[in-house]
PDB file of C-alpha atoms in Angstrom:
ATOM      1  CA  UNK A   1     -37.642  26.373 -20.379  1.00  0.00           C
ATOM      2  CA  UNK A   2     -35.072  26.323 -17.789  1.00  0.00           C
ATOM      3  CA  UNK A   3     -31.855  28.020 -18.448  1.00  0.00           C
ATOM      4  CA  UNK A   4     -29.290  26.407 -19.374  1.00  0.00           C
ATOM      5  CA  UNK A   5     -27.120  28.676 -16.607  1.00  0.00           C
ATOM      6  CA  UNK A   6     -29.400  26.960 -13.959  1.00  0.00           C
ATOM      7  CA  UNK A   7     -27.938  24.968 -11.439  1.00  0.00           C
ATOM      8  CA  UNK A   8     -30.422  21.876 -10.434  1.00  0.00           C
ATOM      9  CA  UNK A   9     -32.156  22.193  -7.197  1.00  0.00           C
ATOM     10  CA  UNK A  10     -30.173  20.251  -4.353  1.00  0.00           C
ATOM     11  CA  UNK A  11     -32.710  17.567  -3.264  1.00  0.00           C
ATOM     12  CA  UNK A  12     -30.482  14.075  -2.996  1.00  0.00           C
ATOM     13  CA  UNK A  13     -28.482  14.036  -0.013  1.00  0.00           C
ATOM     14  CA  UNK A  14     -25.006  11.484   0.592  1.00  0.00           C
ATOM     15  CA  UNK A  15     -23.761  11.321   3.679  1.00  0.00           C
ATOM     16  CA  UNK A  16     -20.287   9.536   3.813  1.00  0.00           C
ATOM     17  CA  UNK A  17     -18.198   7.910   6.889  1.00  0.00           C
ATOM     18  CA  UNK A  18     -15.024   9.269   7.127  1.00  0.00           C
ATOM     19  CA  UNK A  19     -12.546   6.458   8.467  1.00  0.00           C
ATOM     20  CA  UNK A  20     -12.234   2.825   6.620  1.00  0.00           C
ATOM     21  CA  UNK A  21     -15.257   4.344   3.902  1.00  0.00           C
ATOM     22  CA  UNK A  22     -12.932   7.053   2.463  1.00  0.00           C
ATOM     23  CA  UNK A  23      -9.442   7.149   4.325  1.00  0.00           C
ATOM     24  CA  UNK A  24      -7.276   5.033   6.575  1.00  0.00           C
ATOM     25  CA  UNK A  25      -5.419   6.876   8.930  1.00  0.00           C
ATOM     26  CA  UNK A  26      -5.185   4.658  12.489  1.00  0.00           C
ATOM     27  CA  UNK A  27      -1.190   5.337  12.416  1.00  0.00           C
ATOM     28  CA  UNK A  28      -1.893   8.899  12.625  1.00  0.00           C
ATOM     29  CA  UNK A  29      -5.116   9.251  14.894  1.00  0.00           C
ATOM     30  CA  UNK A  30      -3.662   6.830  17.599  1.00  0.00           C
ATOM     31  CA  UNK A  31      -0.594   9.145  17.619  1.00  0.00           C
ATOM     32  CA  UNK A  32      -2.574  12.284  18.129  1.00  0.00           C
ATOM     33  CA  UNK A  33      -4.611  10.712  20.430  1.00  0.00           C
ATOM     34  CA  UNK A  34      -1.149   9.700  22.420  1.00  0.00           C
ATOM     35  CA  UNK A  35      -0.503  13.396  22.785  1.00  0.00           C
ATOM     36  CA  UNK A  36      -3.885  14.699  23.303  1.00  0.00           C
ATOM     37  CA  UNK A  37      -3.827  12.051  25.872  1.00  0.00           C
ATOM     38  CA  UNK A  38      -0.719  13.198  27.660  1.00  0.00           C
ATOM     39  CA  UNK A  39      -1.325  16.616  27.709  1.00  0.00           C
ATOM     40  CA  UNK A  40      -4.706  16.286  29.289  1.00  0.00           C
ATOM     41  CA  UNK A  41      -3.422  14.091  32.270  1.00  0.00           C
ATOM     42  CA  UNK A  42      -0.651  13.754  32.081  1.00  0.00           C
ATOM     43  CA  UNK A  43       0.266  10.550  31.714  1.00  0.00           C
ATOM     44  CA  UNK A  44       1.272   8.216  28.940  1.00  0.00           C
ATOM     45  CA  UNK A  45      -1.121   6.766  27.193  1.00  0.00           C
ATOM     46  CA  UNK A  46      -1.396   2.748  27.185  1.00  0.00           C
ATOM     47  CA  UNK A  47      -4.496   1.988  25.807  1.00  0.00           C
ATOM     48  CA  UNK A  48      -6.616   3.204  23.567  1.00  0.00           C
ATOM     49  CA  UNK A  49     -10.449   2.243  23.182  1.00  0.00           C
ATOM     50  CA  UNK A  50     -11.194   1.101  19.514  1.00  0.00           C
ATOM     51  CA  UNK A  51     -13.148   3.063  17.406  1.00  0.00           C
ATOM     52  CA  UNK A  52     -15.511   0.692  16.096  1.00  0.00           C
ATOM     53  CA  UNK A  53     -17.200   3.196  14.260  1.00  0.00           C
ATOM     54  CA  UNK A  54     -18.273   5.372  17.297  1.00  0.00           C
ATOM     55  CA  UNK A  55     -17.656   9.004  17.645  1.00  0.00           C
ATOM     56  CA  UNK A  56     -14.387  10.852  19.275  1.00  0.00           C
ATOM     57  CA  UNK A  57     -16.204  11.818  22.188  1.00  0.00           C
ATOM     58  CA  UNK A  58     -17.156   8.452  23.004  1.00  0.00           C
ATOM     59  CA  UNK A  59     -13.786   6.996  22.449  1.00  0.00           C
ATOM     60  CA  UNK A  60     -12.043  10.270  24.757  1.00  0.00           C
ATOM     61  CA  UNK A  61     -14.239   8.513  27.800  1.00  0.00           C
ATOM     62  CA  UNK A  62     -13.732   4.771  27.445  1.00  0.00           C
ATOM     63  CA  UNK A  63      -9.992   5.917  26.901  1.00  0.00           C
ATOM     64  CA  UNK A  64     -10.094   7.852  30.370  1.00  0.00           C
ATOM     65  CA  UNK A  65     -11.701   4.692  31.826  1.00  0.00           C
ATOM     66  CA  UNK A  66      -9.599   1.881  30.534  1.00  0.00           C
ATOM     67  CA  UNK A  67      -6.404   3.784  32.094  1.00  0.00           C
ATOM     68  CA  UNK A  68      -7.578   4.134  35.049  1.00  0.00           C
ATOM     69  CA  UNK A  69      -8.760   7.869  34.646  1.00  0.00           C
ATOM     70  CA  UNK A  70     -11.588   9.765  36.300  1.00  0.00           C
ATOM     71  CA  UNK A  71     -13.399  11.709  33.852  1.00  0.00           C
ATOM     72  CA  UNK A  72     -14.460  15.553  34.981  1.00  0.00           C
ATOM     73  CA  UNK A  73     -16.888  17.551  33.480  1.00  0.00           C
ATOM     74  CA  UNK A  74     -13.846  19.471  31.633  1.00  0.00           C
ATOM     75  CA  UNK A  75     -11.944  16.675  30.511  1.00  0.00           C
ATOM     76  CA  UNK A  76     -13.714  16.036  27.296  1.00  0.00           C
ATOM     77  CA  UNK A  77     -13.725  19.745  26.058  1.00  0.00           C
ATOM     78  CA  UNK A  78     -10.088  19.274  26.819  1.00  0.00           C
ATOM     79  CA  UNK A  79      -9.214  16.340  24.702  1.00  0.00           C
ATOM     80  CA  UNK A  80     -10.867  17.744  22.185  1.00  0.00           C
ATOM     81  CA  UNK A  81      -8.942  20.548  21.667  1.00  0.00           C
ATOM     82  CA  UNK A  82      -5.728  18.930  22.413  1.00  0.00           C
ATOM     83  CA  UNK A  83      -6.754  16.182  19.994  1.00  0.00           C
ATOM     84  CA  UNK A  84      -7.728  18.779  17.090  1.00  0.00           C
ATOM     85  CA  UNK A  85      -4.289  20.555  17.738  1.00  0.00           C
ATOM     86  CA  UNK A  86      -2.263  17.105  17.700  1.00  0.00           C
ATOM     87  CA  UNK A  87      -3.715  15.811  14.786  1.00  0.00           C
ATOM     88  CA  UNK A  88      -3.601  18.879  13.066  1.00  0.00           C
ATOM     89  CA  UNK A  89       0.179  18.946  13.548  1.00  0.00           C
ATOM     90  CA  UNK A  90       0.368  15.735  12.039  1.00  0.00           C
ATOM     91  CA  UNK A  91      -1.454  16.374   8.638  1.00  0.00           C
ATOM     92  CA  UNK A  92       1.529  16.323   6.961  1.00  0.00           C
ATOM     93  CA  UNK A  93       1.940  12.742   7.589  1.00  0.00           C
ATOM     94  CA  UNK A  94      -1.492  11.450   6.205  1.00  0.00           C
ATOM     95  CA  UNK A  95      -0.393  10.499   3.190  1.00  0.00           C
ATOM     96  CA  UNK A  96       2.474   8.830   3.971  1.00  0.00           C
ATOM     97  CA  UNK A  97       1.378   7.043   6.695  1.00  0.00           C
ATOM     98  CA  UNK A  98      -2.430   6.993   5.650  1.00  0.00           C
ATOM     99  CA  UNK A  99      -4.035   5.711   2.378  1.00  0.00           C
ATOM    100  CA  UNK A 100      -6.949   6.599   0.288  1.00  0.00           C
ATOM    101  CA  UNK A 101      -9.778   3.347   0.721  1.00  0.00           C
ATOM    102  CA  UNK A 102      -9.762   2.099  -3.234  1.00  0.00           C
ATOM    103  CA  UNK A 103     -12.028   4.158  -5.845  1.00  0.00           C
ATOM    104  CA  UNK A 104     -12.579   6.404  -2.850  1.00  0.00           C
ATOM    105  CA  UNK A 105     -11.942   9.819  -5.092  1.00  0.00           C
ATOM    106  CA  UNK A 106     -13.702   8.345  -8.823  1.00  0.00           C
ATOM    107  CA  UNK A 107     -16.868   7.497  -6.221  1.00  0.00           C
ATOM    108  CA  UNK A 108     -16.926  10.923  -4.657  1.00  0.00           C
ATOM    109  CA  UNK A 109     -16.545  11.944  -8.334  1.00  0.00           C
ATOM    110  CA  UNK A 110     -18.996   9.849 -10.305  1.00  0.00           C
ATOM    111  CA  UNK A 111     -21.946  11.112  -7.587  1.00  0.00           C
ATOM    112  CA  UNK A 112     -21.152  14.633  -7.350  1.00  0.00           C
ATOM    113  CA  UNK A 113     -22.441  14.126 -10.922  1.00  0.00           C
ATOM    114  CA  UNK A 114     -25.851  13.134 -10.027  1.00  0.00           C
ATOM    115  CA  UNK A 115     -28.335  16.086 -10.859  1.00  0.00           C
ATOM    116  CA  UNK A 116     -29.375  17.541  -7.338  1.00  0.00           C
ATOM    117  CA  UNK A 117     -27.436  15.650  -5.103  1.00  0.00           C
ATOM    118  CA  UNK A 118     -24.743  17.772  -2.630  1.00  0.00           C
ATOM    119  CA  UNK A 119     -22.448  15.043  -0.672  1.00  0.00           C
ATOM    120  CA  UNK A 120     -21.068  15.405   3.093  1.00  0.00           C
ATOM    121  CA  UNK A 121     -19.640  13.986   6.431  1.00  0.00           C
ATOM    122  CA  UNK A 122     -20.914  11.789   8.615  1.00  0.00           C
ATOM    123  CA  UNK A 123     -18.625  10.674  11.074  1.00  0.00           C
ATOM    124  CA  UNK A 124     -17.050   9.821  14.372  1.00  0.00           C
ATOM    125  CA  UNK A 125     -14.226  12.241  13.318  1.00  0.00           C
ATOM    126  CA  UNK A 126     -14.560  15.462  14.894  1.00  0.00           C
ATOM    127  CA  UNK A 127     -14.814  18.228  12.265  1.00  0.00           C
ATOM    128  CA  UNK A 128     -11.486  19.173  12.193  1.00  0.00           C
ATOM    129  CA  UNK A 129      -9.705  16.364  11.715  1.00  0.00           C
ATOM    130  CA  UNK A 130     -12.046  14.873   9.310  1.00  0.00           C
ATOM    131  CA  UNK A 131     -11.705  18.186   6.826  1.00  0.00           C
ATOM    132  CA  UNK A 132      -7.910  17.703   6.872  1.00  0.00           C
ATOM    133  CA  UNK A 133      -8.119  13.633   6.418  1.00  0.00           C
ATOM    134  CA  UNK A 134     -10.161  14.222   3.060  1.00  0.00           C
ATOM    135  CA  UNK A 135      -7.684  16.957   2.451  1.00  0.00           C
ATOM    136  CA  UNK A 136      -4.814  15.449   2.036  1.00  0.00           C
ATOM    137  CA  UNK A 137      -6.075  13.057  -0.629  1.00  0.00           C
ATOM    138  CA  UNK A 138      -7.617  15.742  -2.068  1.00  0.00           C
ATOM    139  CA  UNK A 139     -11.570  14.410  -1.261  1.00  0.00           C
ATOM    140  CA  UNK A 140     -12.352  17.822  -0.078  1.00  0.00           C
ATOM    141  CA  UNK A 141     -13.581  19.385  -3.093  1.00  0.00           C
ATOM    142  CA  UNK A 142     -16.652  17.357  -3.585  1.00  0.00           C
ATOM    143  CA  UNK A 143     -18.316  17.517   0.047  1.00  0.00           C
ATOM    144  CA  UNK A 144     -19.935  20.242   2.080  1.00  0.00           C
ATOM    145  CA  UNK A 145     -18.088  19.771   5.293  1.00  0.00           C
ATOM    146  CA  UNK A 146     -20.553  22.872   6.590  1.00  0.00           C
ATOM    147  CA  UNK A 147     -23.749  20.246   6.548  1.00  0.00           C
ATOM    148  CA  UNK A 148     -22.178  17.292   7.910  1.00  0.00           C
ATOM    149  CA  UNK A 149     -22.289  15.869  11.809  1.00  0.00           C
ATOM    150  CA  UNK A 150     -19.106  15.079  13.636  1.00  0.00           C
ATOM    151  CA  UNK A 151     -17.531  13.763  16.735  1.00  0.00           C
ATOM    152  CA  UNK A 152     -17.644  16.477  18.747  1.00  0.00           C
ATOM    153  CA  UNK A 153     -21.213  16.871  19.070  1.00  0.00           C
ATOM    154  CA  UNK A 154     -22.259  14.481  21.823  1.00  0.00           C
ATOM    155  CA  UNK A 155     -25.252  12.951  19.976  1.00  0.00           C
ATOM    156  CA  UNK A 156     -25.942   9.351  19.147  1.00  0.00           C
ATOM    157  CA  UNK A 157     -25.146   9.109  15.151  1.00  0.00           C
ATOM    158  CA  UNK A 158     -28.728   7.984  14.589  1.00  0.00           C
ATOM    159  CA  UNK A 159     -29.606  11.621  15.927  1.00  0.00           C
ATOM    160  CA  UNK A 160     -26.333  13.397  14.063  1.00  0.00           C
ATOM    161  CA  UNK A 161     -27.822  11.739  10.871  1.00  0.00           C
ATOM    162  CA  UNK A 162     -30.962  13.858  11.591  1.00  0.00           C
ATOM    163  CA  UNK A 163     -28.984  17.005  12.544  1.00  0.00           C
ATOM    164  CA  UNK A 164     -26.794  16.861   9.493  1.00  0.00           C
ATOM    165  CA  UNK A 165     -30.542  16.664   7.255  1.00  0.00           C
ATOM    166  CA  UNK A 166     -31.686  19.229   9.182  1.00  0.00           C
ATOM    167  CA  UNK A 167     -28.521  21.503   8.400  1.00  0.00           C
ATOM    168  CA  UNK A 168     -29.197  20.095   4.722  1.00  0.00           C
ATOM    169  CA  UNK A 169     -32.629  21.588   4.773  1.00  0.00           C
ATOM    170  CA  UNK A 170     -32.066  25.146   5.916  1.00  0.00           C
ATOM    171  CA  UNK A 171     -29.263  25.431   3.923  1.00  0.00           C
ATOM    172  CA  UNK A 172     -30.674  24.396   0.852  1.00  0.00           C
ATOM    173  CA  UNK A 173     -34.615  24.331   1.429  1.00  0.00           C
ATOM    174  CA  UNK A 174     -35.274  21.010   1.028  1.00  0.00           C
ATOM    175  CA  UNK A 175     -36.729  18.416   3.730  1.00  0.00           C
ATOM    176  CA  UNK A 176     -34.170  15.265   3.542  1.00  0.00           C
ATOM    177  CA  UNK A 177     -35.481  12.314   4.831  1.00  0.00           C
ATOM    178  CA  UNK A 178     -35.298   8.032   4.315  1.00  0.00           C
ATOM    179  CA  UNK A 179     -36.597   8.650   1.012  1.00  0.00           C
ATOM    180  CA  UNK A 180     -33.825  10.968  -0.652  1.00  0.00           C
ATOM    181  CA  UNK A 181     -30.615  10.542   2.216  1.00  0.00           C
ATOM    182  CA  UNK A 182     -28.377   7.894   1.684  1.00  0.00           C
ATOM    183  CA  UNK A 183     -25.394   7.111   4.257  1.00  0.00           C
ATOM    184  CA  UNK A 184     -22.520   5.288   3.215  1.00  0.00           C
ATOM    185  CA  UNK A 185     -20.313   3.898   5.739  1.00  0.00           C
ATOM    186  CA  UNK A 186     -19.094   0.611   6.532  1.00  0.00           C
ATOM    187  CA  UNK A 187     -19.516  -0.973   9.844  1.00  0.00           C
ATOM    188  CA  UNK A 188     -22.858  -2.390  11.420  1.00  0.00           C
ATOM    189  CA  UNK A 189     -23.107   0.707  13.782  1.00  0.00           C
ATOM    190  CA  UNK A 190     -23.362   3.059  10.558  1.00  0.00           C
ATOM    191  CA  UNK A 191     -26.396   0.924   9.443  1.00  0.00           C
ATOM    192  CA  UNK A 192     -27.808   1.021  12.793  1.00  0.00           C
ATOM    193  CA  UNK A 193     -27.615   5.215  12.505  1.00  0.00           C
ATOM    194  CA  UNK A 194     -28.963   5.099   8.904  1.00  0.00           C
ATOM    195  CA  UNK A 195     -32.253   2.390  10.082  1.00  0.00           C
ATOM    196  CA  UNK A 196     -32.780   4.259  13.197  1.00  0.00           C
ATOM    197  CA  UNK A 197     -32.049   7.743  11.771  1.00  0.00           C
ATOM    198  CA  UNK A 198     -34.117   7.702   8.583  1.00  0.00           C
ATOM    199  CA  UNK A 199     -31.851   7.050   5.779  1.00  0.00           C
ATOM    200  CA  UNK A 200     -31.126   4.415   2.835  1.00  0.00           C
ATOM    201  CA  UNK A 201     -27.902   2.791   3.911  1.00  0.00           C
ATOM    202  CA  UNK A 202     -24.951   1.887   1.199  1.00  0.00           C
ATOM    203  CA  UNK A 203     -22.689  -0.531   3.376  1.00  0.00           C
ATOM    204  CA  UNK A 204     -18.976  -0.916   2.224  1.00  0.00           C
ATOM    205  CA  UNK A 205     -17.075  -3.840   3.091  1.00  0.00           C
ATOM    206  CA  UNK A 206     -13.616  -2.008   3.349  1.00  0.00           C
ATOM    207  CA  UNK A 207     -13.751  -2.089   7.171  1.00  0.00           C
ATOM    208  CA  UNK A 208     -14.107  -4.882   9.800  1.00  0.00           C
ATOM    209  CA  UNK A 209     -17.458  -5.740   9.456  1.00  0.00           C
ATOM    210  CA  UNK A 210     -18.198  -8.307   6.953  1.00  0.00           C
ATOM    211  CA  UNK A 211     -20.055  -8.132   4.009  1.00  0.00           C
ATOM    212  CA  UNK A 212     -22.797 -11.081   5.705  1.00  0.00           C
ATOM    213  CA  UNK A 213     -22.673  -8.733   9.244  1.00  0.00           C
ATOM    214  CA  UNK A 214     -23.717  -6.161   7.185  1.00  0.00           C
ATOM    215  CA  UNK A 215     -26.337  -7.479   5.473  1.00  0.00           C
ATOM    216  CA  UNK A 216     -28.135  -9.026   8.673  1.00  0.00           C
ATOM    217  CA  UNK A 217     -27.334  -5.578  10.104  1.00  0.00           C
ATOM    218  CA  UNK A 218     -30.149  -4.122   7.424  1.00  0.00           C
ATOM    219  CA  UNK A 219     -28.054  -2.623   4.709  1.00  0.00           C
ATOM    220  CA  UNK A 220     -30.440  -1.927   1.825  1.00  0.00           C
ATOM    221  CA  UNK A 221     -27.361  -2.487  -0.351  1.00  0.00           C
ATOM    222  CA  UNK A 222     -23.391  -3.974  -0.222  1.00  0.00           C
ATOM    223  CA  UNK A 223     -20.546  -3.307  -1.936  1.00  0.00           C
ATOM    224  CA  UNK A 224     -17.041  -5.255  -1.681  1.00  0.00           C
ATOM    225  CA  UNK A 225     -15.592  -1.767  -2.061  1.00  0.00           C
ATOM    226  CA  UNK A 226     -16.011   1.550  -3.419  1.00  0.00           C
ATOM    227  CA  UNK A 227     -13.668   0.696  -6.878  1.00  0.00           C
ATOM    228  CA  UNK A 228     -16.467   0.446  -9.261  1.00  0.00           C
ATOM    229  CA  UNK A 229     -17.729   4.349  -9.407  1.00  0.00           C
ATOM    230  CA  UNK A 230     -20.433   3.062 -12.112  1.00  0.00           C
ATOM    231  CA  UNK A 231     -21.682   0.492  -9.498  1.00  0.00           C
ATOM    232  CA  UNK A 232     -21.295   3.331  -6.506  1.00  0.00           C
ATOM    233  CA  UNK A 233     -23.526   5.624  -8.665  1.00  0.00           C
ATOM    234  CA  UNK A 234     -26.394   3.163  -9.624  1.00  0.00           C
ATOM    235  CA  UNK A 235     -26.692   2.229  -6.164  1.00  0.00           C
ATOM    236  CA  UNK A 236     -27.157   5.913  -4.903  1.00  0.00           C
ATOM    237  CA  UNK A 237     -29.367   6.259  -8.129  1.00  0.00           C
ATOM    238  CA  UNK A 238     -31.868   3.385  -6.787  1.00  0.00           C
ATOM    239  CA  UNK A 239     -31.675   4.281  -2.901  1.00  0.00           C
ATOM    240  CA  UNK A 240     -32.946   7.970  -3.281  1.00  0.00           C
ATOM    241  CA  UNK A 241     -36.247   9.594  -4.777  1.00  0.00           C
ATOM    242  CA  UNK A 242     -35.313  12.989  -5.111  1.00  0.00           C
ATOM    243  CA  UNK A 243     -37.565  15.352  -3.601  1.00  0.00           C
ATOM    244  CA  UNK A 244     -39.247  18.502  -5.901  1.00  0.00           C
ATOM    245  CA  UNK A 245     -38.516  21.935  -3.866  1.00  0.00           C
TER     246      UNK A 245
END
């Protein structure tokens, strides 16, 4: 008989995308990017490449390109930092200038409730920045920023997907793979990562891609948003087998 003390094995693994899944904070990240921008070359920033759900480090180059910049092996290292130091003096301003995606926090809530599963980051954002975006609407406390894959690491998200299981795994000794990993993001690129990566994918149509893009992208399943934390649930339910330890 198992004790009543006993905490579940972890053996369900949700991966979430940070921006347009959870949070909306453009106003904010172009600004940081703006200074990050200026103090690495010093120059003004006119343009900067769109995110289209790929990670910081990729955006830091095609911004260096489109304005006419030479990259060098230390400018990415660089923007990095200066981008994780901008932003973070601008947390204070997420909330006013930011918003919570609808249901965002009752999801998070509702499947931090399902028996085994432990919930995390998958995202463009580089670690940093994405800790103090769920921060400041208080999504924090449900995900283990410590498994997740970020921006900084210079992986395709397809292969961060993989890392962030394998950081699952040694952390809580259980293999996580297509049949208990479910990523829930919502452009086509985070259903390329989950097809190519091994994962179920949960596609929300809160960003730009539309609910029919998504679908012919190979989303297992689509939801208008995340406002329903009932309907968020039984679709994690159905997308994962958990695995025995």
């Amino acid at each position: 008989m198992r004790s009543p003390h006993r905490r579940p094995a972890i053996n369900r693994l949700v991966l979430w995308n940070v921006d347009l899944t959870l949070v909306d904070t453009a106003i904010v990240t172009r600004d940081a990017y703006a200074e990050a921008f200026r103090q690495v070359t010093g120059r003004p920033l006119v343009k900067l490449a769109p995110a289209n759900g790929r990670p910081d480090s990729e955006i830091v180059f095609e911004t260096l390109a489109v304005n006419g910049v030479v990259a060098e092996d230390d400018h990415l290292p660089r923007f990095l930092d200066a981008l994780t130091t901008a932003f973070a003096t601008r947390k204070g301003r997420l909330t006013a200038e930011g918003r919570m995606m609808p249901g965002a926090k009752d999801a998070l809530k509702a499947v931090a409730k399902l028996d085994g599963i432990v919930q995390s980051v998958l995202s463009g954002t580089i670690k940093g920045n994405a800790v103090h975006k769920l921060t400041a609407f208080g999504l924090h406390k449900y995900v283990d920023f410590g498994i997740g894959g970020y921006g900084e690491e210079v992986y395709p998200k397809a292969t961060l997907l993989q890392v962030a299981q394998g950081r699952a795994k040694d952390k809580y000794g259980t293999p996580f793979t297509s049949a208990n990993t479910v990523f829930v993001g919502d452009s086509t690129r985070d259903v390329q990562a989950a097809r190519i990566g091994g994962a179920a994918m949960l596609a929300i149509a809160s960003g730009r891609s539309t609910t029919a893009e998504l679908h012919e992208a190979g989303a297992d399943l689509v939801l208008p948003d995340l406002t329903n934390p009932s309907e968020v649930v039984s679709a994690i339910a159905r997308l994962t087998t958990p695995t025995p330890r």
